[in-house]
Structures are given as C-alpha cells and as structure tokens.
Short mmCIF file of C-alpha atoms in Angstrom, two decimals:
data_model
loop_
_atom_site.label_atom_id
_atom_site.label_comp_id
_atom_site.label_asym_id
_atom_site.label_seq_id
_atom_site.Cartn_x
_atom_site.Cartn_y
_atom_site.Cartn_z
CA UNK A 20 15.39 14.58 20.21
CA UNK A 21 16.08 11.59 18.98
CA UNK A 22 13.48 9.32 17.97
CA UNK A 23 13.27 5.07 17.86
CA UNK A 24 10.51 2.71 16.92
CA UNK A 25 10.74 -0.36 18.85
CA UNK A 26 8.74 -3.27 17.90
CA UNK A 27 8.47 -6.10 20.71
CA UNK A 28 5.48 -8.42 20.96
CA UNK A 29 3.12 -7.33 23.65
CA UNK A 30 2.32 -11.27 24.62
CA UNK A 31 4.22 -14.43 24.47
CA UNK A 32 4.13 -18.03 25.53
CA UNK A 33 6.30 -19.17 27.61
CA UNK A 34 9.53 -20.53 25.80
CA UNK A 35 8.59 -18.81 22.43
CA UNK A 36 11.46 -17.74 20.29
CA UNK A 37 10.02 -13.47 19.80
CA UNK A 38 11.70 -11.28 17.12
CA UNK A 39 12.39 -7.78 18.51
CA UNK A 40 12.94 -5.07 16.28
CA UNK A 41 14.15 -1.22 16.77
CA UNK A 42 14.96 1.51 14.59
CA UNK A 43 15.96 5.15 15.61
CA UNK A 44 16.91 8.21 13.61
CA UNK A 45 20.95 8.81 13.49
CA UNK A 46 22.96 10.59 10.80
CA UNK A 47 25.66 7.94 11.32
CA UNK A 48 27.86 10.57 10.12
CA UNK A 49 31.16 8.69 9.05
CA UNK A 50 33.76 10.71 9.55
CA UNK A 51 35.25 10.27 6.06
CA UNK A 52 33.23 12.88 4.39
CA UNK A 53 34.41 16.15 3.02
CA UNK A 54 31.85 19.20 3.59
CA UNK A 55 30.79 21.65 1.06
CA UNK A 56 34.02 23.66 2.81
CA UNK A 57 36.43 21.21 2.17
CA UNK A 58 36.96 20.14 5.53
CA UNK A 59 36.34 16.76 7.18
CA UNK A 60 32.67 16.35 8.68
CA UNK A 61 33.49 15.32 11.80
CA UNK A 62 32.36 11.44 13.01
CA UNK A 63 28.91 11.12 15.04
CA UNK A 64 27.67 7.52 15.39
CA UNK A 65 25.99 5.80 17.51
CA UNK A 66 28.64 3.00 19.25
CA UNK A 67 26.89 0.56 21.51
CA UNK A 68 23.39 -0.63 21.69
CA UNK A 69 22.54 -2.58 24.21
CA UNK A 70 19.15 -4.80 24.93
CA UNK A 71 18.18 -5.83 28.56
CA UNK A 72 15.37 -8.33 29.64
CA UNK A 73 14.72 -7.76 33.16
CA UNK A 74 17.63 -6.11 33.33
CA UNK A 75 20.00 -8.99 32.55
CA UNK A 76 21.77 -8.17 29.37
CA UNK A 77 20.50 -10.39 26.39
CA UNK A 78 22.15 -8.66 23.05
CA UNK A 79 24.90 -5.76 22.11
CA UNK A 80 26.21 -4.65 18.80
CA UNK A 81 29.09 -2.35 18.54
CA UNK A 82 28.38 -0.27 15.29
CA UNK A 83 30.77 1.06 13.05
CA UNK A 84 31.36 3.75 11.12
CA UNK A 85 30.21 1.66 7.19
CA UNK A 86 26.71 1.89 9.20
CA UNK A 87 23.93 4.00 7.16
CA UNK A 88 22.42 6.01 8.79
CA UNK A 89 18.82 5.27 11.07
CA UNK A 90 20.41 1.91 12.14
CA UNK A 91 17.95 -0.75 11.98
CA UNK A 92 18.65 -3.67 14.18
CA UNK A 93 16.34 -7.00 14.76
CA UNK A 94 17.36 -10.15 16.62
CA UNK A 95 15.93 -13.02 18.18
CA UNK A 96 15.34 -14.13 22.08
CA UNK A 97 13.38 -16.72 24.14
CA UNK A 98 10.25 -15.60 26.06
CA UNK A 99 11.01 -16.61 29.55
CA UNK A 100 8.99 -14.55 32.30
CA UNK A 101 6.88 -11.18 31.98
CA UNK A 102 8.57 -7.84 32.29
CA UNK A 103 10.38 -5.14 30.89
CA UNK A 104 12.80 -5.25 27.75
CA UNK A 105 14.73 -2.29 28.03
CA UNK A 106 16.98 -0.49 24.63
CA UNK A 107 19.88 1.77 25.12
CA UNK A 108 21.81 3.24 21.97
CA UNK A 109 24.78 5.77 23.11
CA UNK A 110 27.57 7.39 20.79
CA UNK A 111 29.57 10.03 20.24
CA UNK A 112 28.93 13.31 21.47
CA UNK A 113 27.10 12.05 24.54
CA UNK A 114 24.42 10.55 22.25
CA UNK A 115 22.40 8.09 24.82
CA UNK A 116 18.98 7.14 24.44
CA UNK A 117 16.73 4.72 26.27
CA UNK A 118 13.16 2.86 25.54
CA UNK A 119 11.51 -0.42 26.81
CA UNK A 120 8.79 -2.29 26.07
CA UNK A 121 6.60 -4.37 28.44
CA UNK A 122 6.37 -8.18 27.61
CA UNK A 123 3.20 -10.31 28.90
CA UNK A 124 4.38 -14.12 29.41
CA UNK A 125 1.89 -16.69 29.98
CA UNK B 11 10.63 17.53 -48.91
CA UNK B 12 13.10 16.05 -47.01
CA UNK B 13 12.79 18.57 -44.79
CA UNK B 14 9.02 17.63 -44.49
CA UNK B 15 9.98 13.81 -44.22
CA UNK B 16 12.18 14.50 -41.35
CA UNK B 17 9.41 16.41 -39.65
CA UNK B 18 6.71 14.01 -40.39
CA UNK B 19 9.16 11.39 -38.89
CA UNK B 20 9.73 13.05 -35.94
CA UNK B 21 6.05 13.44 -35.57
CA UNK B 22 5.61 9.93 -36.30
CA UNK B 23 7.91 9.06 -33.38
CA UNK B 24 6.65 11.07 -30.66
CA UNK B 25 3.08 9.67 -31.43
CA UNK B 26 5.07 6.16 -31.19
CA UNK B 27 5.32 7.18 -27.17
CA UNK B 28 2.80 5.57 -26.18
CA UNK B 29 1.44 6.04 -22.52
CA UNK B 30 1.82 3.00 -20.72
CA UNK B 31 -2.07 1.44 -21.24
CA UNK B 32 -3.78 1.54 -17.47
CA UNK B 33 -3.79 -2.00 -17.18
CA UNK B 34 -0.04 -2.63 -17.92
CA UNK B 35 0.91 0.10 -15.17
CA UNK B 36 2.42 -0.58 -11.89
CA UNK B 37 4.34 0.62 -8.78
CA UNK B 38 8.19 0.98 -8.33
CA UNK B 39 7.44 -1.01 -5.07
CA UNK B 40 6.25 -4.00 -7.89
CA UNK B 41 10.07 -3.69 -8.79
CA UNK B 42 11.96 -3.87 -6.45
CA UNK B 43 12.95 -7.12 -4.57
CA UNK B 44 11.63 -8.68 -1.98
CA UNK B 45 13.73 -7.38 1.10
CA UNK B 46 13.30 -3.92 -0.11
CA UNK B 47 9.36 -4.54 0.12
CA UNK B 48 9.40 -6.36 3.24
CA UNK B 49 11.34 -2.68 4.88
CA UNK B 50 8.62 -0.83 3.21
CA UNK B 51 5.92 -2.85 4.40
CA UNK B 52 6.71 -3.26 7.74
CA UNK B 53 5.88 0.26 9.88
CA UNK B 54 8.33 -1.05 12.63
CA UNK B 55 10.66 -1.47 9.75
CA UNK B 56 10.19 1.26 7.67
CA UNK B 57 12.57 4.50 8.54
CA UNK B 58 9.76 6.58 7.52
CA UNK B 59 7.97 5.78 10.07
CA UNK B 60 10.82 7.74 12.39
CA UNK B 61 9.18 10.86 10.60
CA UNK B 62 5.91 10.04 10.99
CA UNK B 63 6.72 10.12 14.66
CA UNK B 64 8.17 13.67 14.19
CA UNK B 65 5.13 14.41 11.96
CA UNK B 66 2.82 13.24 15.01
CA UNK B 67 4.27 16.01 17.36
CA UNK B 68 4.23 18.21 15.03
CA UNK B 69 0.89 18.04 14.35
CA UNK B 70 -0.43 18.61 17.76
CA UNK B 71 2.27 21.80 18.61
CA UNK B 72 0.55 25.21 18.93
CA UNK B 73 2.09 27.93 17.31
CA UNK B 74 2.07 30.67 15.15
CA UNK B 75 0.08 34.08 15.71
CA UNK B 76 -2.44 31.84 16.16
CA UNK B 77 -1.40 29.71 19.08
CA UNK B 78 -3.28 26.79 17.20
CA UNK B 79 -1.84 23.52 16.16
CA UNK B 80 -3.24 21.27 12.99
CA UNK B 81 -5.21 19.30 15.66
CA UNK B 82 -7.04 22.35 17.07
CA UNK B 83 -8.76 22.85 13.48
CA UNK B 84 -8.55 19.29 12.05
CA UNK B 85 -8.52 16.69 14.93
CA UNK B 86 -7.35 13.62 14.71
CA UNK B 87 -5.02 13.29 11.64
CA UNK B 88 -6.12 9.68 10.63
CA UNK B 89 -9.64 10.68 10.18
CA UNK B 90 -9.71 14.14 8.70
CA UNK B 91 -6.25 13.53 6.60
CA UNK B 92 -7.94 10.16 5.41
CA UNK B 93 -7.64 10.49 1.43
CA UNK B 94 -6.47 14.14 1.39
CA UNK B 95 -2.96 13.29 0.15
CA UNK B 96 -4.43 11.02 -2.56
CA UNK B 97 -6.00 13.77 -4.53
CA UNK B 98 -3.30 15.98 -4.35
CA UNK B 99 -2.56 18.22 -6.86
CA UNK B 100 -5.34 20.31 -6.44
CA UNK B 101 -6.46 22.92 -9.60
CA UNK B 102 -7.89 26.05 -7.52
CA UNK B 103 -11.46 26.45 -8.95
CA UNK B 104 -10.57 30.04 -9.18
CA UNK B 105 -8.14 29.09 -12.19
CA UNK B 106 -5.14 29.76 -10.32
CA UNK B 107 -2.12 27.11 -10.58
CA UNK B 108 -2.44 24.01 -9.21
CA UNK B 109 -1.48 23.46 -5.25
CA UNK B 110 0.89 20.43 -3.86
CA UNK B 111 0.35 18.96 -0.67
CA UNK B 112 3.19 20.53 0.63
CA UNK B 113 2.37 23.75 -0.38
CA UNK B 114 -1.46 23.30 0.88
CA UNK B 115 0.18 22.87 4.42
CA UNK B 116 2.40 25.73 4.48
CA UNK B 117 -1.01 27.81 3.12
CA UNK B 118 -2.35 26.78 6.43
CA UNK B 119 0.90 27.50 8.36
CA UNK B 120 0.72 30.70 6.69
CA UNK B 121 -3.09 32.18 6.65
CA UNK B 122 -4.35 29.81 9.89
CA UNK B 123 -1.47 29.47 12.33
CA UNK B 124 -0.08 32.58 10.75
CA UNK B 125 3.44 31.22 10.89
CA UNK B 126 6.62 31.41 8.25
CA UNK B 127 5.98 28.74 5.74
CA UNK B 128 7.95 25.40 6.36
CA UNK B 129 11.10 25.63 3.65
CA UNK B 130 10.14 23.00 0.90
CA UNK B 131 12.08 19.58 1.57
CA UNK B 132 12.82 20.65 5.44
CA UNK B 133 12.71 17.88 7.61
CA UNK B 134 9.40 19.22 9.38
CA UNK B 135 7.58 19.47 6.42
CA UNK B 136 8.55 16.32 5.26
CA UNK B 137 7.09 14.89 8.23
CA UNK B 138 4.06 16.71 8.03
CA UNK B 139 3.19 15.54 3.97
CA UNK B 140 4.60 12.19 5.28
CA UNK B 141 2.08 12.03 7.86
CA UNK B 142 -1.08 13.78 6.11
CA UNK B 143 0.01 11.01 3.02
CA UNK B 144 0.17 7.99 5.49
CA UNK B 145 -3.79 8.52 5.56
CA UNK B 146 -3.88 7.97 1.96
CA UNK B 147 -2.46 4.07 2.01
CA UNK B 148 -4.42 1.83 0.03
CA UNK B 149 -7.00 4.15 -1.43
CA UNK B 150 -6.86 5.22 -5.23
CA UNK B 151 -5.12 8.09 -6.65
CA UNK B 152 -8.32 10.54 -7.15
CA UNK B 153 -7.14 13.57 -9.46
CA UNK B 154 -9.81 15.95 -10.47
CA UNK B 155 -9.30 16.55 -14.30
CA UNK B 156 -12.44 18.19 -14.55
CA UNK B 157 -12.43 21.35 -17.22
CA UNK B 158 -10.18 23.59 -14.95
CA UNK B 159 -7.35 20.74 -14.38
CA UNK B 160 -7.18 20.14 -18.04
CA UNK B 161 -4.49 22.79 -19.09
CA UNK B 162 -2.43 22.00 -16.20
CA UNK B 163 -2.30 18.25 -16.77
CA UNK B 164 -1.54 19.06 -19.97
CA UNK B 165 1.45 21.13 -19.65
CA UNK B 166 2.39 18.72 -17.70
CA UNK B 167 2.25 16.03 -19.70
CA UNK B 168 4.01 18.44 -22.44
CA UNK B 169 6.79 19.05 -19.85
CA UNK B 170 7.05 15.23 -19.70
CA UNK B 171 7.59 14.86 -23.13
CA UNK B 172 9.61 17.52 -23.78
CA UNK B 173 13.36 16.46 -24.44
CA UNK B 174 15.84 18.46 -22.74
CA UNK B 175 19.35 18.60 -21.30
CA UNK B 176 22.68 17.70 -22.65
CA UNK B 177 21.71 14.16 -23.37
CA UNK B 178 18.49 15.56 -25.07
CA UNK B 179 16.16 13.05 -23.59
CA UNK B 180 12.87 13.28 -22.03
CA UNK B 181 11.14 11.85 -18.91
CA UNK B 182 8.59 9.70 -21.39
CA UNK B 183 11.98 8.01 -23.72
CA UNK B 184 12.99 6.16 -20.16
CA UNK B 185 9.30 5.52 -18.41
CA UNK B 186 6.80 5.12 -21.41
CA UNK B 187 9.68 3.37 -23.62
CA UNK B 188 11.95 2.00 -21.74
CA UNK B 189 10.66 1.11 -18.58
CA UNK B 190 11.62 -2.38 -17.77
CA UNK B 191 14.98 -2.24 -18.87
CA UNK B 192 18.09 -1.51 -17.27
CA UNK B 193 19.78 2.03 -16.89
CA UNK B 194 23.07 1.00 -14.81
CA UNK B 195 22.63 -1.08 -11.77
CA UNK B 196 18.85 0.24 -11.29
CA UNK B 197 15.90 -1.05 -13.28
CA UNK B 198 13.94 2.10 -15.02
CA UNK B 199 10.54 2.22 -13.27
CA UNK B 200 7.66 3.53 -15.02
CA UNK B 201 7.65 6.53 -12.68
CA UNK B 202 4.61 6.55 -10.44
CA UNK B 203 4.76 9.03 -7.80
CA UNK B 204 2.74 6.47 -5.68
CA UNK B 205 4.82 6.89 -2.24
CA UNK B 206 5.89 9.75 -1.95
CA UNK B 207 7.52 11.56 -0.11
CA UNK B 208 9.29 8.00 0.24
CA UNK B 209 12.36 6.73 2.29
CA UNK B 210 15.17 6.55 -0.04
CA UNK B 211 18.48 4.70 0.88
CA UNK B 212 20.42 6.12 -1.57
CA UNK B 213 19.36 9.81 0.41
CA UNK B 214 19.17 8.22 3.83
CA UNK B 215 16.27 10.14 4.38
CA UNK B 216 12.95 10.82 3.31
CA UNK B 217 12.45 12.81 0.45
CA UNK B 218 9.84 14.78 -1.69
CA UNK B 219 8.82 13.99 -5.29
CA UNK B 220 10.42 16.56 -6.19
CA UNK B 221 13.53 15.70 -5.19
CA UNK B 222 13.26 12.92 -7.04
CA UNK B 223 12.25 14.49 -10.02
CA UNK B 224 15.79 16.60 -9.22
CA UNK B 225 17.38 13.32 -9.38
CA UNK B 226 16.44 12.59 -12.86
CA UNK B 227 16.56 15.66 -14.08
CA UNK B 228 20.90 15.57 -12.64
CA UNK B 229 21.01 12.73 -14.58
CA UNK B 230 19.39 14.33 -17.89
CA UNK B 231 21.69 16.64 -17.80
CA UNK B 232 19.31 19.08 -17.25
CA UNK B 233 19.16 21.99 -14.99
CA UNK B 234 16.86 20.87 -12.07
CA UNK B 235 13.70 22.80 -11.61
CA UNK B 236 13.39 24.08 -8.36
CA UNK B 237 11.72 23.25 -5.32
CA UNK B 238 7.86 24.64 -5.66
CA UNK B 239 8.74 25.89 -9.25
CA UNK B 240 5.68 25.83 -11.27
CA UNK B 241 7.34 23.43 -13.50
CA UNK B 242 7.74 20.93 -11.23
CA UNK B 243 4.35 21.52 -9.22
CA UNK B 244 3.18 20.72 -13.13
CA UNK B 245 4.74 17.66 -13.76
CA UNK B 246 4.45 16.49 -9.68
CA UNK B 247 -0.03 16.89 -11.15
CA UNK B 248 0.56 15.20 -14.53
CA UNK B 249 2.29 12.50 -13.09
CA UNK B 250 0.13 11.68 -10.56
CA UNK B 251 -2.51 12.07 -13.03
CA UNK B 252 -0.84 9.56 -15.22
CA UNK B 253 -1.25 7.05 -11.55
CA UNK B 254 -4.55 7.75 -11.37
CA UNK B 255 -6.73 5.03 -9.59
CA UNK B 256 -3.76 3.18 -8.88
CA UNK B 257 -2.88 2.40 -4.75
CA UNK B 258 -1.11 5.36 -2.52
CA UNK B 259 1.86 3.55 -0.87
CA UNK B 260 3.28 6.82 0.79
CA UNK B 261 5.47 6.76 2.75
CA UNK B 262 7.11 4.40 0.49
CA UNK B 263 11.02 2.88 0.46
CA UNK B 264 13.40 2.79 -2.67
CA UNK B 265 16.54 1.96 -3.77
#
C-alpha cells in the first residue's frame, strides 16, 4: 500500500493564499535502467496527480519519467469556502491513490 | 636509524590526527544548504516521514508465535521509545559485544514476538529504527562508556583510524583532517551519525548507518564490512561515541 503525507492547513480565512503540500512513496522507476540481469527494468511512475477543492479541479501535474522517486509536490491556492480538498495520484500499472483533507474557512 | 626516523614519523603523524575538539564539532545537517534543511525539517516534507508511517503500522501489528505487537509490551511508541535510540550502541553488562538499535529490535522480534528477525537494511526494519529514533529528536547523544564500553569504543576508534583499501586511507584522514574541504562535488562532513537511519537522495530511500559507512568504505577502496558485522556494529558505537552530547536529528535528509 502506498503511502502519502498530505499537509493542508486545518483553518483558513477567508481569501488567504494556503500552501498545500503532499508527498507519497513511488519508486518512479524510469524505465531506462538496466537490472542486475541485463535487461531493461520496466517503467512504473506515477502520471497524473490531480488536486480537487470541493470537487472542482484546482491543480494537475503530469510527471515524467526524470522524476525521483517519492514525488514531492507543493503549490499554492486561495481559501474560498470550507470543505474537502481531495488528492489523486494514478500511474502505470493501475497505480491510483486517493486522500483529502478537510479545510475550516471562516 | 632511518628506519627508526621513519617510524617515529609515522607515529608523529597519527598523533597529529587530532579528534575534532567537542566544541568545534557539528552536524552534516550544519552543512548542507538551506533547501536541503528546510526538506529535513519539515515532517510534511521530509520522505522519511513516508516510513515513519510504515513504521507506525508496523508497530501496532500482532505477530509472531506470540501474537503480540511492539505496542502490546511497550505502548505508545513516543513515550516508551523517548531517548532509546539516542543511547544506542548498547555494551551488554554481561561483556558480550555491543548491540545496535536495529539489532535490539530484531532481539525482540526474535525472543518476544518469536518471529524471523527483520533482514538488516529491509524496508520494515528501517521503518521500525526510523520510528523508535524519531523519539530521540533533540535530546543528546547519551553513550555509556562506563568500564565495560571502553574496549569496544576503542576498537572502534582503532578501526577508524586504521588505513585501509587501495587508496590506503582511513575514515579519520577525511573527517578529523579534512573535514571542511571538498572531495568532488560534496563537502567532507565530519561524520556524525546524528540522523540516522536518514533519507538520502542520492539512495532515494532511507538508509542505515551502515550503509553509509558501505558508501565510504566503496569509495576507500575497501571491501565493505557487512551488514551487522562486528566491525561495523564497532565503528556504528565509536562513532556515535565520538557525537556524544551532541542533538539526535534522526530521521535526517542528505545529499
């Protein structure tokens, strides 16, 4: 199971500019490697990740393969109403994971 | 006589390797720059923290003969694991060889869950010594070099000292001497095994002491000692020995 530390402030004032931060544990395997066999290690990355407040979509980032691994990603958005900011990281092999955070606005 | 002046010189030069005096000693983390400390700092920032959640689980999974998990003898980690890690090595009063941390938890894996030991540098037992050493932050490296330690530190320390491999150096030329100064791209730290185990970009992962000791020992030229050798559980006391009173910083981030 894959785990991710997200990192969302539990209260805001309305309008504030809040820094949300996530991290989850990935191999980011590149695809360009050579096992101890000699053969290619095949790619496993994660591709999307995807950030919803309320549901409405509010940041993305395709990743690539130069990523090391346990992507760490932190951006910026604008406090508007209480609710749920919800985190969704999916890759290859079917890798999908979800988390959210609860946001207090007042 | 020349033969004696050569001696006496090499004599004079290993007494010349001076250990770093305690108040002139600090952290790799003092080293580094200041986005690397911000990751370390930061527990939503710091990867090790991903293990600390495994760690967490881990802690509180019954298994084992036993059916009993760490938290149905110890209880809650951050109370009873609060300063364990920071005395690590241990000398057994017995006069047996000293003990790691890591090896301390697979002795309870082993006689109180009666379970297989954890294999050294395996992902869960890296998250268990990450966890039981996250309740050391902040407090003082606390090695006991009462009578019994003394040997060990000192073969230890002799271990440090010792110059081996192809390039015939020895752990004390680069971290007593020449710490400070540049060895490639990477500034030579003076070598306290503050953080450890510690997130390491380089691995992208955590990894033990060690492993790191592995690492320099590749770079000797030297053939590595191996995981839960007595050499290394040796140097992993002497070392920490040589960091004693200074700050735990586990589960730390480097280069």
């Amino acid at each position: 199971m894959a785990r991710a530390l997200i990192n969302v402030p539990p209260t805001a004032k309305p309008g504030a500019i809040i820094e949300i931060k996530t991290l989850i544990s990935h191999p980011m395997e590149s695809g360009y490697r050579v096992g101890l066999n000699g053969q290619i290690i095949p790619r496993d990355i994660i591709t999307t990740f995807v950030c919803t407040y309320n549901g409405e979509e509010i940041f993305r980032a395709e990743l690539s393969p130069a990523i090391a691994a346990n992507p760490f990603l932190s951006f910026f958005t604008r406090a508007t109403v209480s609710g749920t900011i919800a985190f969704r990281w999916t890759g290859d092999n079917g890798f999908s994971v979800s988390e959210s955070a609860e946001i207090v606005v007042e | 006589m020349c033969r004696l002046l050569v001696a006496g010189l090499l004599l004079w030069s290993l007494a010349a390797a001076a250990e770093i005096p305690l108040a002139e000693r600090r952290s790799g983390a003092a080293m580094m720059g200041p986005d690397l400390r911000a990751m370390q700092e930061d527990d939503s920032a710091n990867p090790a923290g991903l293990w600390l959640l495994d760690g967490a689980a881990l802690w509180s999974r019954r298994l084992g003969e036993a059916g009993q998990s760490c938290a149905d003898c110890h209880g809650d980690v951050t109370t009873s694991m609060a300063g364990v890690a920071a005395r690590y090595p241990v000398v057994d009063l017995a006069g047996g060889p000293p003990m790691d941390l890591e090896q301390r938890i697979n002795l309870c894996r082993t006689t109180r869950q009666q379970a297989p030991a954890l294999a050294l540098e395996s992902r869960d037992l890296l998250a268990l010594t990450g966890l039981v050493a996250r309740q050391s932050r902040g407090l003082a490296i606390a090695i006991d070099d009462g009578p019994a330690a003394q040997p060990f530190i000192a073969a230890g320390r002799a271990l440090f000292l010792r110059r081996q491999g192809q390039l015939n150096l020895s752990c004390a030329q680069c971290h007593d001497d020449n710490w400070g100064r540049h060895l490639g791209g990477a500034v030579i730290p003076q070598g306290h095994p503050t953080g450890y185990p510690l997130y390491r970009l380089e691995w992208q992962g955590l990894g033990s002491l060690q492993r790191r000791l592995r690492n320099c020992m590749t770079g000797m030229r030297a053939e590595p000692y191996a995981y839960g050798s007595a050499e290394a559980v040796l140097l992993e006391l002497y070392l920490r020995w040589r960091a004693r009173g200074m700050p735990m910083d586990a589960p730390a981030v480097r280069p």
